[in-house]
Coordinates of C-alpha atoms and ligand atoms in Angstrom, one line a residue:
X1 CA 10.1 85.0 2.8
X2 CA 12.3 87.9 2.2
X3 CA 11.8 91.3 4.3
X4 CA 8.9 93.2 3.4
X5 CA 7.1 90.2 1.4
X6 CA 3.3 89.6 1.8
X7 CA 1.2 86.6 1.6
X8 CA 0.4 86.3 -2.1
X9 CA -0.1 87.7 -5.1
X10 CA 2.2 90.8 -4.1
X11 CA 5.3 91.9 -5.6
X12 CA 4.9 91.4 -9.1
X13 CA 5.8 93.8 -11.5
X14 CA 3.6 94.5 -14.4
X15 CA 7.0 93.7 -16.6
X16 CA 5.8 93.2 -20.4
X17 CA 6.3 89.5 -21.3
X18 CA 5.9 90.9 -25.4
X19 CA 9.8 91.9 -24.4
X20 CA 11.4 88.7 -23.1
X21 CA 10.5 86.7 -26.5
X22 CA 12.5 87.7 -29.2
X23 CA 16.0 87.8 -26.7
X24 CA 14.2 84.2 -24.9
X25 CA 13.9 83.1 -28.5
X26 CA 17.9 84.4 -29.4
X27 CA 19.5 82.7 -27.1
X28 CA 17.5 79.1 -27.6
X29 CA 18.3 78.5 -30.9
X30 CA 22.0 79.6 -30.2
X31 CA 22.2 77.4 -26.9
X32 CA 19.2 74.4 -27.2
X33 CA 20.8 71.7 -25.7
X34 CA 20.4 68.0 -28.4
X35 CA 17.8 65.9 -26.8
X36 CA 16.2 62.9 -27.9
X37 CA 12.9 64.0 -27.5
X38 CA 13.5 67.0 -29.7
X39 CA 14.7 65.2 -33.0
X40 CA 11.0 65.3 -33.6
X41 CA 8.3 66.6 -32.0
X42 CA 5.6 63.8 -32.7
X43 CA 2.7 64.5 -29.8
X44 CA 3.7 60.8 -28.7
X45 CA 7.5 61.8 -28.0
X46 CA 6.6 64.8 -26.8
X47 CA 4.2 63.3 -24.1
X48 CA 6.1 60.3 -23.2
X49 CA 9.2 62.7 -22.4
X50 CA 7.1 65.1 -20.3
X51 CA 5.5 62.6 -18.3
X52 CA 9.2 61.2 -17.4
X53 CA 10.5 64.9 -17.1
X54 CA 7.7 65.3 -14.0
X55 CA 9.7 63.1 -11.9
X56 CA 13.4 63.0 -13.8
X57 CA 16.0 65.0 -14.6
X58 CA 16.9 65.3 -18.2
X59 CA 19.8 63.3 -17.8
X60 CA 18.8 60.9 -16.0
X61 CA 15.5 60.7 -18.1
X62 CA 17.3 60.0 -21.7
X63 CA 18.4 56.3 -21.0
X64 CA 14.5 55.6 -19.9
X65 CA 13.0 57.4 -23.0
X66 CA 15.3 55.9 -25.2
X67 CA 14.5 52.2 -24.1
X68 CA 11.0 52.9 -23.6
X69 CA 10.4 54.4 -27.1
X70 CA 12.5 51.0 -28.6
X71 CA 10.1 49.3 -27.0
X72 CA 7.1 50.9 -27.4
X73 CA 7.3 52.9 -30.7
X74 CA 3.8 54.1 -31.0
X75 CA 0.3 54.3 -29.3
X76 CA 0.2 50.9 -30.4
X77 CA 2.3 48.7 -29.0
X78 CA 1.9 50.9 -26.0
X79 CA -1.7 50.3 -25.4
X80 CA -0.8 46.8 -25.7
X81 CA 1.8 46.2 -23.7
X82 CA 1.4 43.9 -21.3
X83 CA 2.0 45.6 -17.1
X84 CA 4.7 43.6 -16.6
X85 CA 6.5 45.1 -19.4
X86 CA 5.6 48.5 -18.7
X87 CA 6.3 48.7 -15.1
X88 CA 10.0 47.5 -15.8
X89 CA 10.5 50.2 -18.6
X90 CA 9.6 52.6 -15.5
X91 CA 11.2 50.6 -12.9
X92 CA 13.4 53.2 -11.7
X93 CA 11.3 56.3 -12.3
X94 CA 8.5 55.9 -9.4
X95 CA 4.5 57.3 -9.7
X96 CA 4.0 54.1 -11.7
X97 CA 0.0 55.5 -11.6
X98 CA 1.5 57.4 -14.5
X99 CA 3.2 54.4 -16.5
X100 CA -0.5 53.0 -15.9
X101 CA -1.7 56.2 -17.2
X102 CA 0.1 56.2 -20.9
X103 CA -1.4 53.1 -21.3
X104 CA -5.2 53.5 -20.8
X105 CA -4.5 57.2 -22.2
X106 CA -3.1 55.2 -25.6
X107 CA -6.1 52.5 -25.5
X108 CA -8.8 56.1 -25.6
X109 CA -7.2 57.6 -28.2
X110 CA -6.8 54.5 -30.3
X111 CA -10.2 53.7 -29.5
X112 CA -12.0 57.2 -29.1
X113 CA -9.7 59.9 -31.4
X114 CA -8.8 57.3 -34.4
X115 CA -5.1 56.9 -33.1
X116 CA -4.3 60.6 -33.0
X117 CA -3.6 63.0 -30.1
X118 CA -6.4 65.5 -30.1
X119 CA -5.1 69.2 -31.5
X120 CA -6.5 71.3 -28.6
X121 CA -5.3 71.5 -25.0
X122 CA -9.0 71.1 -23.8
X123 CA -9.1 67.9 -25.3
X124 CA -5.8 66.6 -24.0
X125 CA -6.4 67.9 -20.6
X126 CA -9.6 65.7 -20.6
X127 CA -7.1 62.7 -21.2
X128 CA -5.9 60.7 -18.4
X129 CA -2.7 61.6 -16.6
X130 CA -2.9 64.8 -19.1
X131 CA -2.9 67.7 -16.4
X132 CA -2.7 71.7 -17.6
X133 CA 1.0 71.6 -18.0
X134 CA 1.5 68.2 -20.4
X135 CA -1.6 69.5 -22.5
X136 CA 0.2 72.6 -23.1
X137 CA 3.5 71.2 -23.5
X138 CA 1.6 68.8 -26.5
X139 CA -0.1 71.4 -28.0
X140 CA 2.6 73.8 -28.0
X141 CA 5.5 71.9 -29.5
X142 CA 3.8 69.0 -31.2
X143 CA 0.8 71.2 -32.8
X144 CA 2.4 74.6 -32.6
X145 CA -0.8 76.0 -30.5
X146 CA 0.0 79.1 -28.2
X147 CA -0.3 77.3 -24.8
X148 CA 1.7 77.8 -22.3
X149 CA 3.2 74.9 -20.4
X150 CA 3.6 75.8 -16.9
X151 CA 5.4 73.6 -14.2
X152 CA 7.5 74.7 -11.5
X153 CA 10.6 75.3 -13.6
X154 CA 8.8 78.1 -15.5
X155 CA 7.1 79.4 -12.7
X156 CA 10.5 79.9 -10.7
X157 CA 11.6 82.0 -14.1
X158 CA 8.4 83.7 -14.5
X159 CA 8.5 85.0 -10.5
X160 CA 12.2 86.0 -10.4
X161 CA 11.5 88.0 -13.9
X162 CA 8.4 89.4 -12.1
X163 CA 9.8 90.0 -9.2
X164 CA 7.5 88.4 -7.2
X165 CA 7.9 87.6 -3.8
X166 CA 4.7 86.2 -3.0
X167 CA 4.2 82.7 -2.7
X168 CA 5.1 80.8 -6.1
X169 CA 2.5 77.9 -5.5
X170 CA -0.6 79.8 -4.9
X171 CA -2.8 79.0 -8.0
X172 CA -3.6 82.8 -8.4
X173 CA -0.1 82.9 -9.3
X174 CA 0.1 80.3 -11.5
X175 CA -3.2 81.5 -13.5
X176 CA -1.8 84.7 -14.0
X177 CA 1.5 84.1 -15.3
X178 CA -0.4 81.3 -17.4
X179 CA -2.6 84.4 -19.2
X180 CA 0.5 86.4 -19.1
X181 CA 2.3 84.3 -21.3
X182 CA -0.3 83.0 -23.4
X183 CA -1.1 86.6 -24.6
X184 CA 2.9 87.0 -26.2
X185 CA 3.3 83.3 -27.5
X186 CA 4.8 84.0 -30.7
X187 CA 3.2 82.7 -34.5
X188 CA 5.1 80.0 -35.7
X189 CA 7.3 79.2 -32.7
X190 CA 5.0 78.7 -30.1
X191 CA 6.9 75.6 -29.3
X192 CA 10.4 76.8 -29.5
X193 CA 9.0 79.3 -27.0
X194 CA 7.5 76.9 -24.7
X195 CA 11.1 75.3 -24.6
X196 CA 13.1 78.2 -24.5
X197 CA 11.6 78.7 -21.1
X198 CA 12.0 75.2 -19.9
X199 CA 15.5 75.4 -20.7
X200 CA 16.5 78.8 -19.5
X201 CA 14.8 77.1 -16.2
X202 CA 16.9 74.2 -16.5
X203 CA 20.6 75.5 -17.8
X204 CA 20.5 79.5 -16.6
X205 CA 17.8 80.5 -13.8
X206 CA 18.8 77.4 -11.9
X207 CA 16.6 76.0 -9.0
X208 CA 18.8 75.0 -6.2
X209 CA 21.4 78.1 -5.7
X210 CA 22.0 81.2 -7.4
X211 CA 20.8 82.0 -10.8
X212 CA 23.7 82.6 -13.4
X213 CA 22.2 86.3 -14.4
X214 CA 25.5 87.3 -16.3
X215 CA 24.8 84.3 -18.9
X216 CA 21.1 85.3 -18.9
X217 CA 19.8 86.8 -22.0
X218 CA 16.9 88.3 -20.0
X219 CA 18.9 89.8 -17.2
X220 CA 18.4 93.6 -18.6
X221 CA 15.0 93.2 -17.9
X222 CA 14.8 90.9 -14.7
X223 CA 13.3 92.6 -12.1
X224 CA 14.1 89.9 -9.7
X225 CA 18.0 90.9 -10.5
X226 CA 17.4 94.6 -10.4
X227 CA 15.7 94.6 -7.2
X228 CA 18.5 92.3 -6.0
X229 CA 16.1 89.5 -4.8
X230 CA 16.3 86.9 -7.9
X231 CA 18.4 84.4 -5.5
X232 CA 15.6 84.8 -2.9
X233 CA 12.9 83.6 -5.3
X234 CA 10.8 82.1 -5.5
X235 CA 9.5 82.2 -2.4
X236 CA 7.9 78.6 -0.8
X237 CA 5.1 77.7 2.1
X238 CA 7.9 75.7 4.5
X239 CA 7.1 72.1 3.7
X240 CA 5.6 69.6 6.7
X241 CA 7.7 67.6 8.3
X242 CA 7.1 63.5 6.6
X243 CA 5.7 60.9 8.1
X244 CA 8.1 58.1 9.6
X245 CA 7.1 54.3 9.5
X246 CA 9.1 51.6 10.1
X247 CA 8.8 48.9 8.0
X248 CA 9.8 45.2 8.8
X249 CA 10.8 43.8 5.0
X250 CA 11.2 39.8 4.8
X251 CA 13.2 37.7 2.3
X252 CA 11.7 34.5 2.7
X253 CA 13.6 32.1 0.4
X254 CA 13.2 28.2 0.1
X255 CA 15.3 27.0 -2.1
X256 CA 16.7 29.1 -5.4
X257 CA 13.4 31.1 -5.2
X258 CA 12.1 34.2 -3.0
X259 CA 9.0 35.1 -1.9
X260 CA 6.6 38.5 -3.6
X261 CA 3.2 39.4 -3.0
X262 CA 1.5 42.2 -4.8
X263 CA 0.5 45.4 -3.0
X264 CA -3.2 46.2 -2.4
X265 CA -4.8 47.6 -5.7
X266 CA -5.2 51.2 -4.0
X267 CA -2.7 53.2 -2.1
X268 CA 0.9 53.2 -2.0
X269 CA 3.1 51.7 -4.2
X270 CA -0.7 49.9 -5.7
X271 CA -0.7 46.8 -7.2
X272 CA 3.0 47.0 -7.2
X273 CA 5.1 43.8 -6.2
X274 CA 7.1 43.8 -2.7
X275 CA 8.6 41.6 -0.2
X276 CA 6.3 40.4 2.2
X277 CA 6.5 43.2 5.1
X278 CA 4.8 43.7 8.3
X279 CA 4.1 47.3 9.5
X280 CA 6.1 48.2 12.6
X281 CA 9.0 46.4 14.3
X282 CA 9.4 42.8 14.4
X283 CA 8.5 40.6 17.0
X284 CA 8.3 36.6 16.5
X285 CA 4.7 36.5 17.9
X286 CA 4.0 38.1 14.7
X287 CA 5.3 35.2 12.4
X288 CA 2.3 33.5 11.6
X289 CA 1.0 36.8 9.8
X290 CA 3.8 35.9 7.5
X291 CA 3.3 32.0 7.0
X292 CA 6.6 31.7 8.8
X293 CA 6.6 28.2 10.6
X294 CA 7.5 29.1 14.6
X295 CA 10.9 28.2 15.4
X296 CA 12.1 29.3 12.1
X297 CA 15.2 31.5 12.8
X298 CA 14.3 35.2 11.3
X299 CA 18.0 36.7 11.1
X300 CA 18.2 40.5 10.1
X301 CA 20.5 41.2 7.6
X302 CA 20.2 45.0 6.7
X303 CA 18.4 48.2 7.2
X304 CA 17.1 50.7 4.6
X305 CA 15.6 53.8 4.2
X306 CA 13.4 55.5 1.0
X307 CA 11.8 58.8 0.9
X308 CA 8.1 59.3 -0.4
X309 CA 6.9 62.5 -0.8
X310 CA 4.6 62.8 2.2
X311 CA 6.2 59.7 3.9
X312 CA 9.4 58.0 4.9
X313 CA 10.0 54.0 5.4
X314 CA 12.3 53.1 7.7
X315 CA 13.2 49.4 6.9
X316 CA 14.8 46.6 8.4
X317 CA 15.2 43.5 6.8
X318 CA 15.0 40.3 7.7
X319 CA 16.7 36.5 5.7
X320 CA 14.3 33.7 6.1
X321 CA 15.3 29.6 5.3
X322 CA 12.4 28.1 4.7
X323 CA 12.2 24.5 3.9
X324 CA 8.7 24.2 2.4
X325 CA 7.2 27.7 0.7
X326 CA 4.1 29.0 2.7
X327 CA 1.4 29.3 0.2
X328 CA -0.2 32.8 -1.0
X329 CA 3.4 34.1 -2.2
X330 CA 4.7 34.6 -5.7
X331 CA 8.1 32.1 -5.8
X332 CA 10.6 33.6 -8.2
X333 CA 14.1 33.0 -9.3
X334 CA 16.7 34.9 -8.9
X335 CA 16.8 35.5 -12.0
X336 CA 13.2 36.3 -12.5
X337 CA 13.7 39.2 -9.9
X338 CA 16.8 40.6 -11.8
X339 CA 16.1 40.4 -15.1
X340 CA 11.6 39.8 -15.2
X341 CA 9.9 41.6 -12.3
X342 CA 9.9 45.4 -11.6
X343 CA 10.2 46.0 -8.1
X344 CA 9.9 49.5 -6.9
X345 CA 13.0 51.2 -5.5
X346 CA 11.7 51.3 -2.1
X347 CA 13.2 47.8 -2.0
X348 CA 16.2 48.5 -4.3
X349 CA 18.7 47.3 -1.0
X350 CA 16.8 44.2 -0.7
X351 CA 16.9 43.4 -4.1
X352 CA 20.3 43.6 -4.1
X353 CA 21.1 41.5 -1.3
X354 CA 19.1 39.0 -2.7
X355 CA 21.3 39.1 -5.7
X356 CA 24.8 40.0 -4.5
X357 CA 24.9 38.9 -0.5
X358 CA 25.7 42.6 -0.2
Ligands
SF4_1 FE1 16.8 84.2 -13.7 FE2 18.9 85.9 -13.3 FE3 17.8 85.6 -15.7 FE4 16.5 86.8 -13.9 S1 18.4 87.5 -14.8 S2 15.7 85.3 -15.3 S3 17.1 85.7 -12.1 S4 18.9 84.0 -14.5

């Protein structure tokens, strides 16, 4: 927290948010980067790319939006995908809760709202997986509504214009700049202004190292750059330290095929598929718990590591011969695993090995 900074809610200005629109507005239509969400800003497009955005960077979330909206066009064929299908259109992307979300949010509003997305930000909000910032994001550019969309891009913008050197997460904060903005969205380009801030976030007022103020088209009025403290906000609670497990991952193959089991319907990872695993370190007492005759040689073969938000696995894996599969496994080819099943990229290095030897 820089010198002089107070617990919350202190430090910001009472600059006038009327003033940043028409230069905000300027400078979007002159720099707007092309992306495939915003060739048309149908309420579906617009939500499938948010929800992707949450977890993605725009780059890396174009190749996913394009194949999922080939294969999944509408609200339609969404709600009637089958799991499979949309867990390996989001294989990749992680939170599959939200994957599981567009779905049963499609088979409401086909069922509930006659195949259309509601016109109000209450009502979206009351949709699930549809939080304060993708109902505004949908009612702004899709419906043209003056709602803010607020996520931690804009809120980064909105402190360093502010000048606010209070914490950026505390939901006084957030409320605030919400109202603030909502009271200057502009008639008729409420959703060009809800982007315009998104991308000055995402292109100018950058969040990992310094903001590029001289290409800014709002630096004559940023108080965070007049004060001299815009590359010091905005200002964070230091995170906890995550939680480390270790993980003991087995490849149990007999034959051409490997062994999966699904995850526990709640939790981590839920109802996701995985290689059997065993909490903790290894020890052959413990192979029974895996159907693993004794005497069956357990060689490890690699180790692997994958970040959770709140958690960290710390894997070793282990390459099992089996001559006869153990029952209560799935048994998949090769190709099955490849090509079929979406794993989740906890066990992307297992996969692989599986696949390549490597
Ligand atoms: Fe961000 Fe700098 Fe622009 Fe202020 S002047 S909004 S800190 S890029």
């Amino acid at each position: 927290m820089p010198e002089g900074a107070e617990e919350s809610g202190r430090g910001m200005t009472e600059l006038d948010f009327a003033a940043v629109v028409p230069g905000l507005l300027d400078w979007y239509d002159r720099n707007a980067r092309i992306l495939p969400w915003r060739e048309d800003s149908s309420p579906y497009r617009v939500w499938i790319s948010e929800i992707m955005l949450q977890q993605t960077r725009v780059e890396a979330a174009k190749p996913y939006f394009e194949r999922f909206l080939a294969a999944l066009p509408d609200l339609e064929a969404l709600a009637a995908a089958p799991e499979e299908q949309l867990l390996k259109l989001w294989e990749g992307l992680g939170y599959y809760s939200r994957v599981r979300n567009l779905a049963r949010c499609a088979r409401i509003l086909l069922a509930e709202y006659g195949g259309r997305f509601p016109a109000s930000a209450e009502e979206l909000r009351g949709l699930p997986g549809i939080g304060e910032y993708t109902a505004g994001a949908i009612a702004s550019i899709s419906f043209g509504l003056p709602e803010p969309a607020v996520d931690g891009n804009v809120l980064r913008v909105a402190a360093r214009l502010t000048g606010y050197t209070g914490e950026v997460a505390q939901p006084r904060f957030r409320k605030e700049i919400t109202e603030r903005l909502r009271a200057v969205y502009p008639a008729g380009r409420c959703g060009d202004f809800t982007q315009s801030l998104m991308e000055l976030g995402a292109v100018v007022c950058l969040p990992n190292g310094a903001p590029k103020c001289s290409l800014c088209p709002l630096a004559e009025l940023c108080e965070g750059r007049l004060a001299g403290t815009a590359a010091e906000i905005p200002v964070r609670a230091p995170k906890k330290p995550r939680r480390v497990e270790l993980r003991s991952v087995f490849l149990l193959c007999c034959g051409e095929r490997v062994a999966l089991r699904k995850r526990p319907p709640e939790g981590l990872l839920a109802g996701l598929w995985e290689f059997p695993s065993l909490a903790g370190a290894f020890e052959p007492s413990r192979q029974a718990e895996l159907g693993i005759p004794p005497e069956t040689p357990v060689r490890r073969v690699l180790s692997a590591r994958h970040v959770f938000t709140h958690l960290e696995w710390e894997m070793q894996g282990y390459l099992v011969e089996l001559p006869q599969p153990p029952a209560g496994y799935q048994w998949v080819t090769r190709e099955e695993l490849e090509e079929r099943i979406s794993l989740p990229s906890a066990f992307r290095a297992f996969r692989r090995f599986l696949l390549t030897g490597k």
